Short mmCIF file of C-alpha atoms and ligand atoms in Angstrom, two decimals:
data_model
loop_
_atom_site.label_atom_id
_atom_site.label_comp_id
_atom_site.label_asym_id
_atom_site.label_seq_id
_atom_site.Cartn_x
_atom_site.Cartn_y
_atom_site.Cartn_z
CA UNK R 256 -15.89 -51.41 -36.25
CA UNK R 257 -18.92 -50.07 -34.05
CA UNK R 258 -17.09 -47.13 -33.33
CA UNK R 259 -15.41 -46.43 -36.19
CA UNK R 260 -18.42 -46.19 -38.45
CA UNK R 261 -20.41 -43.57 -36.46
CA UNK R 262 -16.88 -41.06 -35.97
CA UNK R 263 -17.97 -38.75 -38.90
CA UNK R 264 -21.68 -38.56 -37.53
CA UNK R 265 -20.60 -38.63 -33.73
CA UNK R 266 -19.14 -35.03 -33.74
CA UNK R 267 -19.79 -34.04 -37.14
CA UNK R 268 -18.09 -31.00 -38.97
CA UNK R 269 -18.86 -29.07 -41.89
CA UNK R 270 -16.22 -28.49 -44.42
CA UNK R 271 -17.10 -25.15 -45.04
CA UNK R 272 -14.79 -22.37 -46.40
CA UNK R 273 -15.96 -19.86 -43.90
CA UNK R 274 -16.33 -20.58 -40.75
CA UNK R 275 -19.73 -18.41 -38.79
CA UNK R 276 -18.59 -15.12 -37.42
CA UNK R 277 -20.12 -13.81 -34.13
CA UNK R 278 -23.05 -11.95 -36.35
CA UNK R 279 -24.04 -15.08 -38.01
CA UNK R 280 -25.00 -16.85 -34.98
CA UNK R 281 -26.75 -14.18 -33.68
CA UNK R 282 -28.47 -13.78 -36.68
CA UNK R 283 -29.14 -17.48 -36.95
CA UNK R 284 -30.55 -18.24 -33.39
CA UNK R 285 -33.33 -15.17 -34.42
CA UNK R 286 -34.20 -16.05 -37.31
CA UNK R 287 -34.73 -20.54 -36.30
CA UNK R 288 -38.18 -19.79 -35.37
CA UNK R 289 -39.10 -17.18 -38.43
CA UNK R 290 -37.69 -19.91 -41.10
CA UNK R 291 -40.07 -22.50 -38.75
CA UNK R 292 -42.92 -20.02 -39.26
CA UNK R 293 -42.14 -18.96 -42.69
CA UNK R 294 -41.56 -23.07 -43.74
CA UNK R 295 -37.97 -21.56 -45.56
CA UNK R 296 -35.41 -23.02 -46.65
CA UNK R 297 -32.62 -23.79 -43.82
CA UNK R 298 -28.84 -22.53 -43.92
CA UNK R 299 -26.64 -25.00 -44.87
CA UNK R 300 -24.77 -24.68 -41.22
CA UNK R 301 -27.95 -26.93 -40.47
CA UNK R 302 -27.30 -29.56 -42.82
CA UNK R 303 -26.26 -32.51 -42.71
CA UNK R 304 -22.70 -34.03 -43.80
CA UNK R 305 -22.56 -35.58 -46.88
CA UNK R 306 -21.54 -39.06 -45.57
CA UNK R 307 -24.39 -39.57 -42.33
CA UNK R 308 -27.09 -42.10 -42.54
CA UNK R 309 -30.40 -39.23 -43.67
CA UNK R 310 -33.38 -39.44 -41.61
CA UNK R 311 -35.53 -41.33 -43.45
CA UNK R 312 -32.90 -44.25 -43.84
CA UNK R 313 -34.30 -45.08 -40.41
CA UNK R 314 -36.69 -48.41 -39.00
CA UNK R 315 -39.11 -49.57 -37.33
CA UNK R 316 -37.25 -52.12 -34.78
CA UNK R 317 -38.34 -55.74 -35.54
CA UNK R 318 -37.53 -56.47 -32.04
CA UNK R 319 -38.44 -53.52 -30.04
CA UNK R 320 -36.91 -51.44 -27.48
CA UNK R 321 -37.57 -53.16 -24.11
CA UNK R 322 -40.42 -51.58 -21.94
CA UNK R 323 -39.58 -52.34 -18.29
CA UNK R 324 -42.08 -52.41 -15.01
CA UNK R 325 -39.56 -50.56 -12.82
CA UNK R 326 -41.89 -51.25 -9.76
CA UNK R 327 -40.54 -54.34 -9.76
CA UNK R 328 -37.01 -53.23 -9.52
CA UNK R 329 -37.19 -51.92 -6.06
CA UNK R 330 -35.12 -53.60 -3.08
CA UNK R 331 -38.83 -55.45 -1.43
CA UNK R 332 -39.59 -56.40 -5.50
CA UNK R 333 -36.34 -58.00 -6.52
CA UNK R 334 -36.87 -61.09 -4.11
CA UNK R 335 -39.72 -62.09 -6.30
CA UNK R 336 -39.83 -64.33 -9.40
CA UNK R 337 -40.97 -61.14 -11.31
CA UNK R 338 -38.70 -59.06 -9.81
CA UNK R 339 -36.04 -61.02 -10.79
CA UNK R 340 -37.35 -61.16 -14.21
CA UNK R 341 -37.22 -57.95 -14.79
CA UNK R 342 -33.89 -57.39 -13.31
CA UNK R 343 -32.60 -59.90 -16.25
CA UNK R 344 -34.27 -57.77 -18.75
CA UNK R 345 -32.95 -54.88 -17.43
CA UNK R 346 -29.65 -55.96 -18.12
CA UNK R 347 -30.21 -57.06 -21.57
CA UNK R 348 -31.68 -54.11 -22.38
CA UNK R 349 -29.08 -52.11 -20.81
CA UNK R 350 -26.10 -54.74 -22.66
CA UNK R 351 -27.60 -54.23 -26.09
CA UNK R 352 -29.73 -51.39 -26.37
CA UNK R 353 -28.31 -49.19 -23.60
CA UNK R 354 -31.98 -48.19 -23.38
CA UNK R 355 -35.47 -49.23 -22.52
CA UNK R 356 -39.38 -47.66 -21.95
CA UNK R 357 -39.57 -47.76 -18.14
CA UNK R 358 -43.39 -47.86 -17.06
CA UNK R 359 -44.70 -48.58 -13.55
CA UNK R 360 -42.39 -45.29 -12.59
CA UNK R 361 -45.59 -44.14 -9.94
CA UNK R 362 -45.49 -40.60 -11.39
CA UNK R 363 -48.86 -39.48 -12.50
CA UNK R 364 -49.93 -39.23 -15.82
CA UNK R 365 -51.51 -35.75 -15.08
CA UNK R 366 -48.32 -34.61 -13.38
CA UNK R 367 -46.51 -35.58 -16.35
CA UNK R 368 -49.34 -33.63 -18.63
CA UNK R 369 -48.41 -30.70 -16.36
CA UNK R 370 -44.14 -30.72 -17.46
CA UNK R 371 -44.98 -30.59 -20.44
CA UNK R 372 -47.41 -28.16 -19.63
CA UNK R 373 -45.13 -26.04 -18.35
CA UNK R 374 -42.81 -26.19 -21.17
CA UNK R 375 -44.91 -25.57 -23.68
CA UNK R 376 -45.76 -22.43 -22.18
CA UNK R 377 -42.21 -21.31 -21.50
CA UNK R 378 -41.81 -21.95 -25.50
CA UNK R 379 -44.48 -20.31 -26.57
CA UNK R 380 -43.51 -17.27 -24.65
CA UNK R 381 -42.70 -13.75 -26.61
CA UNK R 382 -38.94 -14.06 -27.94
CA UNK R 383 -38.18 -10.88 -25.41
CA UNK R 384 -39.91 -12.59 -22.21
CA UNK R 385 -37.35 -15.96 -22.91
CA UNK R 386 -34.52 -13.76 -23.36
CA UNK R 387 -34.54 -13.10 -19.79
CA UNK R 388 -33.25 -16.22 -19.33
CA UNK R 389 -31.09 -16.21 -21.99
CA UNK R 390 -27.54 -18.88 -21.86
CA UNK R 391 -24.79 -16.74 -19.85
CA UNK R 392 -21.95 -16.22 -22.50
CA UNK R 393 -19.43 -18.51 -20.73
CA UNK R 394 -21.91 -20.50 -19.21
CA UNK R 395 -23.83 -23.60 -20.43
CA UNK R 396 -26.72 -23.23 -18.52
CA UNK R 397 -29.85 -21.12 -19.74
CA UNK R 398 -31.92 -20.76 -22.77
CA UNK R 399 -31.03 -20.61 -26.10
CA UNK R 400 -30.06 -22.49 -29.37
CA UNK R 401 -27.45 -25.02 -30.10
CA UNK R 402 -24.60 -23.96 -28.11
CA UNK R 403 -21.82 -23.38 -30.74
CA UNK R 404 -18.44 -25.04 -28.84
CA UNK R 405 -16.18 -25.90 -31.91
CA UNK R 406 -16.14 -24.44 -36.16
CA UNK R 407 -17.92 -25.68 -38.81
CA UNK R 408 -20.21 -27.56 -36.11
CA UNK R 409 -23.03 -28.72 -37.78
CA UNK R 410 -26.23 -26.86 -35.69
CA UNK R 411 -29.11 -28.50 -34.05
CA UNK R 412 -32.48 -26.97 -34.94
CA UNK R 413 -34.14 -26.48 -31.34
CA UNK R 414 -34.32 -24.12 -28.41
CA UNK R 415 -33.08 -25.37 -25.25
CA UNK R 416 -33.79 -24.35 -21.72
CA UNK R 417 -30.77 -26.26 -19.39
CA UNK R 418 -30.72 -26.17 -15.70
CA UNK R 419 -28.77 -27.28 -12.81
CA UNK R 420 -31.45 -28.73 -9.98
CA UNK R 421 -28.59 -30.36 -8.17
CA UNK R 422 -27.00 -29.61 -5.82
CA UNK R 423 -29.40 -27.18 -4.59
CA UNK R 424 -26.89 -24.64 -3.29
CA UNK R 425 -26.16 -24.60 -6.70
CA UNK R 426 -29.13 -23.73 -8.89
CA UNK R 427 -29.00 -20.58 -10.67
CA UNK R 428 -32.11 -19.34 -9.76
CA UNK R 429 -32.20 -16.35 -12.55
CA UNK R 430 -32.47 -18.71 -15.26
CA UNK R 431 -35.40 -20.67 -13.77
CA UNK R 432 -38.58 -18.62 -15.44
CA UNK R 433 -41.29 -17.18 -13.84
CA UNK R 434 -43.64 -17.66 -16.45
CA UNK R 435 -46.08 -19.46 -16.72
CA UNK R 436 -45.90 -18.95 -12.32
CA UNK R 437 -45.90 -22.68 -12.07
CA UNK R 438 -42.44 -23.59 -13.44
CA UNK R 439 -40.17 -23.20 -11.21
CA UNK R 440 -42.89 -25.43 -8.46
CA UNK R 441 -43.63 -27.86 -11.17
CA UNK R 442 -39.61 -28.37 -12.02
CA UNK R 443 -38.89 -28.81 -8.76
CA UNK R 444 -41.22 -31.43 -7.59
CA UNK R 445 -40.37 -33.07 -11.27
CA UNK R 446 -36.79 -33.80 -10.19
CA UNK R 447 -37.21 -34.58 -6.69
CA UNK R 448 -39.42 -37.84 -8.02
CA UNK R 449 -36.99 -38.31 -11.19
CA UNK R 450 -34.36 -38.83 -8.62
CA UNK R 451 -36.09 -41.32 -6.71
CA UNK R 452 -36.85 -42.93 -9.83
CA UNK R 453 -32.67 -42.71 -11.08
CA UNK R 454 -31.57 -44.09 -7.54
CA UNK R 455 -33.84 -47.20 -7.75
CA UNK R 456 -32.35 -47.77 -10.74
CA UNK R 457 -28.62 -47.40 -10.43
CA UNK R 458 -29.17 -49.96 -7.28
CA UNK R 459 -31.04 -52.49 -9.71
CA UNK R 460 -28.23 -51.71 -12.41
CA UNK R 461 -25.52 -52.89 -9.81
CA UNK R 462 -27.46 -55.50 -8.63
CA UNK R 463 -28.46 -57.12 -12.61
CA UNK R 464 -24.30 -57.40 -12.85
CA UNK R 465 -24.45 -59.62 -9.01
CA UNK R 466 -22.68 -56.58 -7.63
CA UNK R 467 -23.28 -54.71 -4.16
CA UNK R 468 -25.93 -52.08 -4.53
CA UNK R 469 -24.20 -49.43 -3.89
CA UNK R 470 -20.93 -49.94 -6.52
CA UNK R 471 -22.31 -47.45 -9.23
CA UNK R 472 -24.34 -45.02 -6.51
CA UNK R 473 -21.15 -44.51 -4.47
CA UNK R 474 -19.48 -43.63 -7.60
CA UNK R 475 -22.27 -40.50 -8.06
CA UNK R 476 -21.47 -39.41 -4.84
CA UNK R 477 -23.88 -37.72 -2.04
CA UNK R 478 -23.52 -34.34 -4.31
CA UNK R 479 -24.20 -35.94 -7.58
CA UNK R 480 -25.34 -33.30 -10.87
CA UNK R 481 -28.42 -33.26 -11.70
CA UNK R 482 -29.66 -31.67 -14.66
CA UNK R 483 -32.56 -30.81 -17.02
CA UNK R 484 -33.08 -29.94 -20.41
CA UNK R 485 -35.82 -28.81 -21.93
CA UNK R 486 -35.68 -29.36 -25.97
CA UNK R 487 -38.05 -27.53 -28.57
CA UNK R 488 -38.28 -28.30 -31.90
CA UNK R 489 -39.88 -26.00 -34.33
CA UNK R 490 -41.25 -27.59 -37.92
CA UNK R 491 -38.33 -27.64 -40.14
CA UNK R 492 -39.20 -27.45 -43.91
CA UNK R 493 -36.20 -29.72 -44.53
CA UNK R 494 -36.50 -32.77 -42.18
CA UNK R 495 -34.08 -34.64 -44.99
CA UNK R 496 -31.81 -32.21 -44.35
CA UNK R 497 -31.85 -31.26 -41.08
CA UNK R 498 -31.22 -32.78 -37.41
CA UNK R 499 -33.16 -31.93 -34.40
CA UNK R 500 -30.28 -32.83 -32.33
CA UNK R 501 -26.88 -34.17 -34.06
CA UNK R 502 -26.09 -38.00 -32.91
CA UNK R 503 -24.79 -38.06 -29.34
CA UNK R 504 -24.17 -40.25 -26.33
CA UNK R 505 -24.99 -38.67 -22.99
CA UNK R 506 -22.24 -38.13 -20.60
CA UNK R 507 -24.09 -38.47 -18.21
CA UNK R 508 -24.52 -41.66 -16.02
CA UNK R 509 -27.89 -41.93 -16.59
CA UNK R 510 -30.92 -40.08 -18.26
CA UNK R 511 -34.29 -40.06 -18.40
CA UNK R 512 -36.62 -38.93 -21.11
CA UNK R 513 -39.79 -37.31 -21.45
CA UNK R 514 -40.69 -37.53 -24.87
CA UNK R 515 -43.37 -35.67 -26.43
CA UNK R 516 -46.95 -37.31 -25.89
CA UNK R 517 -47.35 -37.99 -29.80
CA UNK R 518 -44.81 -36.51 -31.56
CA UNK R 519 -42.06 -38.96 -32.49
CA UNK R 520 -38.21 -38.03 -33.03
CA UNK R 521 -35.68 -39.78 -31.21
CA UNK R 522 -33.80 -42.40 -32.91
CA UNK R 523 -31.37 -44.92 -31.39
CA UNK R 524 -28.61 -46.39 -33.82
CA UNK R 525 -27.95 -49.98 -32.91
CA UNK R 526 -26.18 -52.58 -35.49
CA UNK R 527 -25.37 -49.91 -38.26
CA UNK R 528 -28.71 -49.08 -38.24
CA UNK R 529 -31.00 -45.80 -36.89
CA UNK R 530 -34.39 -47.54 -34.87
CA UNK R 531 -36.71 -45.30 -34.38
CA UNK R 532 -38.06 -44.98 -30.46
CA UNK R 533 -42.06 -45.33 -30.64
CA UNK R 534 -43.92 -42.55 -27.83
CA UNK R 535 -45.78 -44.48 -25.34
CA UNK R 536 -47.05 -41.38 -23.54
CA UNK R 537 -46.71 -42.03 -20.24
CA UNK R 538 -43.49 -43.98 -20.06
CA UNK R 539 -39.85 -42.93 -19.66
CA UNK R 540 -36.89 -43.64 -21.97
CA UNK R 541 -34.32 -44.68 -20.28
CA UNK R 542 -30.78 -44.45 -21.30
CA UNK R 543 -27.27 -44.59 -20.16
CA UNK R 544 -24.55 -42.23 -20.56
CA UNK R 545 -20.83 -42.58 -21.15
CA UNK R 546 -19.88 -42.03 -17.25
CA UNK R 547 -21.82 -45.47 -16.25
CA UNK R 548 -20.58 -47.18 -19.91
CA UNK R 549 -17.00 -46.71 -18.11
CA UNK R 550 -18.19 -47.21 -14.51
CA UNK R 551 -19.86 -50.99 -15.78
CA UNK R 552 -16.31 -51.62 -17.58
CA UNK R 553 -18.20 -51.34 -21.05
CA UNK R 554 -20.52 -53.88 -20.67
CA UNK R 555 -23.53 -51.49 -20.25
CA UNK R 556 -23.79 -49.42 -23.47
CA UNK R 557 -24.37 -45.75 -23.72
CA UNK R 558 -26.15 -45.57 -27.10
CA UNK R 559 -25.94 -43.09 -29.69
CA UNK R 560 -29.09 -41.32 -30.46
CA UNK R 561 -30.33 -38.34 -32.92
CA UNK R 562 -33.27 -36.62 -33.03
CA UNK R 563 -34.97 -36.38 -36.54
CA UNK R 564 -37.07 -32.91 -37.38
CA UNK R 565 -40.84 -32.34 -38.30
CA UNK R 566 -42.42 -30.43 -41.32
CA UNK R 567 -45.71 -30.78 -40.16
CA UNK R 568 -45.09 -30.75 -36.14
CA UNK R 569 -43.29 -28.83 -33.25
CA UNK R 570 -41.65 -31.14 -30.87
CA UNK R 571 -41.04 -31.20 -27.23
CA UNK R 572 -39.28 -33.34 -24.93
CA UNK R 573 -37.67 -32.68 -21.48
CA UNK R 574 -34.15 -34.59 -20.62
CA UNK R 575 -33.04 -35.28 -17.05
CA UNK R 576 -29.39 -36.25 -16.44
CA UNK R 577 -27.84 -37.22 -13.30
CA UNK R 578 -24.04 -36.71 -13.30
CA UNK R 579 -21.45 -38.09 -10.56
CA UNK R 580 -19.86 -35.50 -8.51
CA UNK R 581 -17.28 -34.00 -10.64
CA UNK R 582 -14.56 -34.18 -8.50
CA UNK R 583 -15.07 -37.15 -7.82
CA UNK R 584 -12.90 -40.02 -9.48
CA UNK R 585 -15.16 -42.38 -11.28
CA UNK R 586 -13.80 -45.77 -12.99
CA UNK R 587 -15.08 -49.13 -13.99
CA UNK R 588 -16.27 -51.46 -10.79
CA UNK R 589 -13.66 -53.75 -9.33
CA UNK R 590 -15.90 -56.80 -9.57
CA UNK R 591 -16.38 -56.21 -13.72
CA UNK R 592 -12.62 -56.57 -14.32
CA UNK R 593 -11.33 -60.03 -14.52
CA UNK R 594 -8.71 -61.75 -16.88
CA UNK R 595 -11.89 -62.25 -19.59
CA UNK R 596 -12.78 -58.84 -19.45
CA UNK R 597 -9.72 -56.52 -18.44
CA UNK R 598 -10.14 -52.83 -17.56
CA UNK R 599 -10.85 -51.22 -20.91
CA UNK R 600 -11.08 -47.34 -19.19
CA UNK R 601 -8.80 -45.27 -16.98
CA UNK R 602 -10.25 -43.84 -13.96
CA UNK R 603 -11.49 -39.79 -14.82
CA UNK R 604 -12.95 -37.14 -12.94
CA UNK R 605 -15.14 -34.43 -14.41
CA UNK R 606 -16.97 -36.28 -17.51
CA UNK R 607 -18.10 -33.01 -18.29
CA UNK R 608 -15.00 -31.34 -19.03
CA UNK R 609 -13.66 -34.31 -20.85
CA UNK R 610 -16.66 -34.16 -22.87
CA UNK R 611 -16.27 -30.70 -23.99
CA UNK R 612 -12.63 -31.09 -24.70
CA UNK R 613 -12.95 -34.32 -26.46
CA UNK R 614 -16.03 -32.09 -28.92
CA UNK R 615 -13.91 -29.74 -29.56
CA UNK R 616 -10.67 -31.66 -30.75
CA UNK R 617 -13.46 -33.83 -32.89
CA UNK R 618 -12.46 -36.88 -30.84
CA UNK R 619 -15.06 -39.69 -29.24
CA UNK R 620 -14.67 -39.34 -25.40
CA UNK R 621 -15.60 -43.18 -24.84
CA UNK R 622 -12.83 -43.91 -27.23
CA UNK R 623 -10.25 -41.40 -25.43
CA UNK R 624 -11.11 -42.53 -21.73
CA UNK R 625 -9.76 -45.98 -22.99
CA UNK R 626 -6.64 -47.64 -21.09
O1 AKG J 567 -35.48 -34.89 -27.66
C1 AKG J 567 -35.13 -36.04 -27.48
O2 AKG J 567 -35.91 -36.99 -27.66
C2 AKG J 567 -33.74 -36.38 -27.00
C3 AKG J 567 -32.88 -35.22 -26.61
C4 AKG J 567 -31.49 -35.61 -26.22
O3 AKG J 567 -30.95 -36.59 -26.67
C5 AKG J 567 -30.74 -34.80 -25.23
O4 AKG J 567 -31.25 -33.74 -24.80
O5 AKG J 567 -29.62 -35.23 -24.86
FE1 FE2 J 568 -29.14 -37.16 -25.53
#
């Protein structure tokens, strides 16, 4: 029923007659930020199908996302009555939202000021000087718009910057800019102390579900992906009309958000129903992707989420995924299969792959990794 209700919004596909042509899309990803400037009216590859939930038909949640002290979740913490507290809540959160506000993280507030800094400055950047990093044509990684993988895909409206940090043998060093000078510093410290941050937490994740710490890291493997995204929005003039970002799961195994510092967008659907995610500046949102949905044996969910667009605002946020090692086989833990609660996926390497397959056959991975 869960499932089945979001398929036409998970990968969503416009019934068009014609399909875009090579000229369209490079005509569309130039003109995104003139229609922004100019307030006009979107193309309709930007709209939304006729059947998904609009934007507006969204709420407030009555009982809100949890916000988690993630100090507490460290190996010396969890011994203690809080600790173990907020281990419990981390698994509720985790079992019905999939996601949750982590504070207590022990980055600064200034050094968080300063990613978004940086970001903002890469946006705001002449269209020529951003080029330079422009998406490789048979490549994912780089900047750009919404990557167009299948037809009649209905188009985000944002710019994205997406880079490999990890492994570092394998960062692609000509996409990383150079402007403003302090990117490339600030985006590496950034995801050396976001992947502190991820491994305390995929320990405390094994450890909510009574498991050995290491059942979900050892899955991620010593070479594990890790990624970021940087997301811009630019005011849309038809925010009923038009998604920032189409609704998704991650497949990732997990991700962690920066949102912009006032500017909400991101929307979590939960029971039928899109919640909106309040910004508390400083905090994190944390979320689960498909690749630790199958690795907890589906009792940890990966949540679908959208991001809504802004007449009156631009919008940043910066995404950080960390991926298991693609060759690596990944599968749900021994320990969370039992007659109650058989295996419900088949062991997979390469999420990624999967992913992109699964997109552009219009199927739901999670649904396709099934036994
Ligand atoms: O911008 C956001 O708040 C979320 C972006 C997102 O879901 C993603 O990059 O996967
Ligand atoms: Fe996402």
């Amino acid at each position: 029923m869960y499932v089945l209700s979001i398929i036409p919004q998970v990968l969503p596909r416009r019934n068009m007659a014609r399909s875009l042509g090579a000229t369209d899309v490079v005509s569309l990803a130039k003109s995104l930020q003139e229609m922004s400037m100019n307030g006009t009216e979107p193309p309709p590859q930007y709209f939304l199908e006729e059947n998904s939930i609009k934007p507006m038909d969204s709420f407030l949640p009555s009982d809100p996302i949890p916000i988690i002290d993630i100090s507490l979740l460290s190996s010396s913490s969890l011994s203690s009555k809080e600790g173990k507290d907020e281990l419990e809540k981390l698994k509720s959160a985790l079992t019905s939202w999939g996601c949750f506000q982590a504070i207590g993280h022990g980055i600064s507030s200034s050094f968080l000021d300063k990613v978004r800094e940086v970001a903002n400055q890469f946006f705001a950047l002449p269209v020529e000087e951003k080029q330079k990093y422009s998406r490789e044509v048979d490549g994912s990684e780089g900047y750009g718009n919404d990557q167009i993988l299948s037809e009649n895909q209905v188009l985000d409206w944002l710019y994205r910057l997406f880079l490999r940090l990890r492994p570092v043998d394998q960062r692609k060093l000509q996409l990383w800019p150079e402007n403003p000078n302090e990117f490339r510093e600030v985006l590496d410290e950034y995801g050396t102390k976001v992947k502190i941050i991820m491994d305390v937490l995929i320990k405390a994740m094994a450890k909510s579900l009574n498991l050995e710490e290491n059942s979900f890291s050892s899955q991620f493997g010593e070479r594990s992906v890790m990624q970021a995204r940087f997301n811009f929005y630019p005011r849309c003039a038809r925010p009923d009309l038009v998604l920032g970002v189409k609704p998704h799961s991650d497949g990732s195994g997990i991700t962690v958000l920066l949102q912009d510092k006032e500017v909400e967008g991101l929307q979590v659907f939960k029971n039928d129903k899109w919640f909106i995610v309040s910004v508390i500046p400083h905090a994190f949102v944390v979320n689960i992707g498909d690749q630790m949905q199958i690795m907890s044996n589906g009792i940890f969910k990966s949540p679908m989420h959208r991001v809504v667009t802004n007449s009156e605002r631009m919008r940043i946020s910066v995404a950080m995924f960390n991926i298991p090692e693609p060759d690596k086989e990944i599968g749900p833990v021994d320990g969370l299969i039992d007659e109650k609660r058989p295996r419900l996926y088949r062991n997979m390497k390469n999420y990624a792959a999967f992913n992109f397959e699964c997109f552009q056959k219009g199927v739901v991975p999670l649904e396709s990794a099934k036994i």
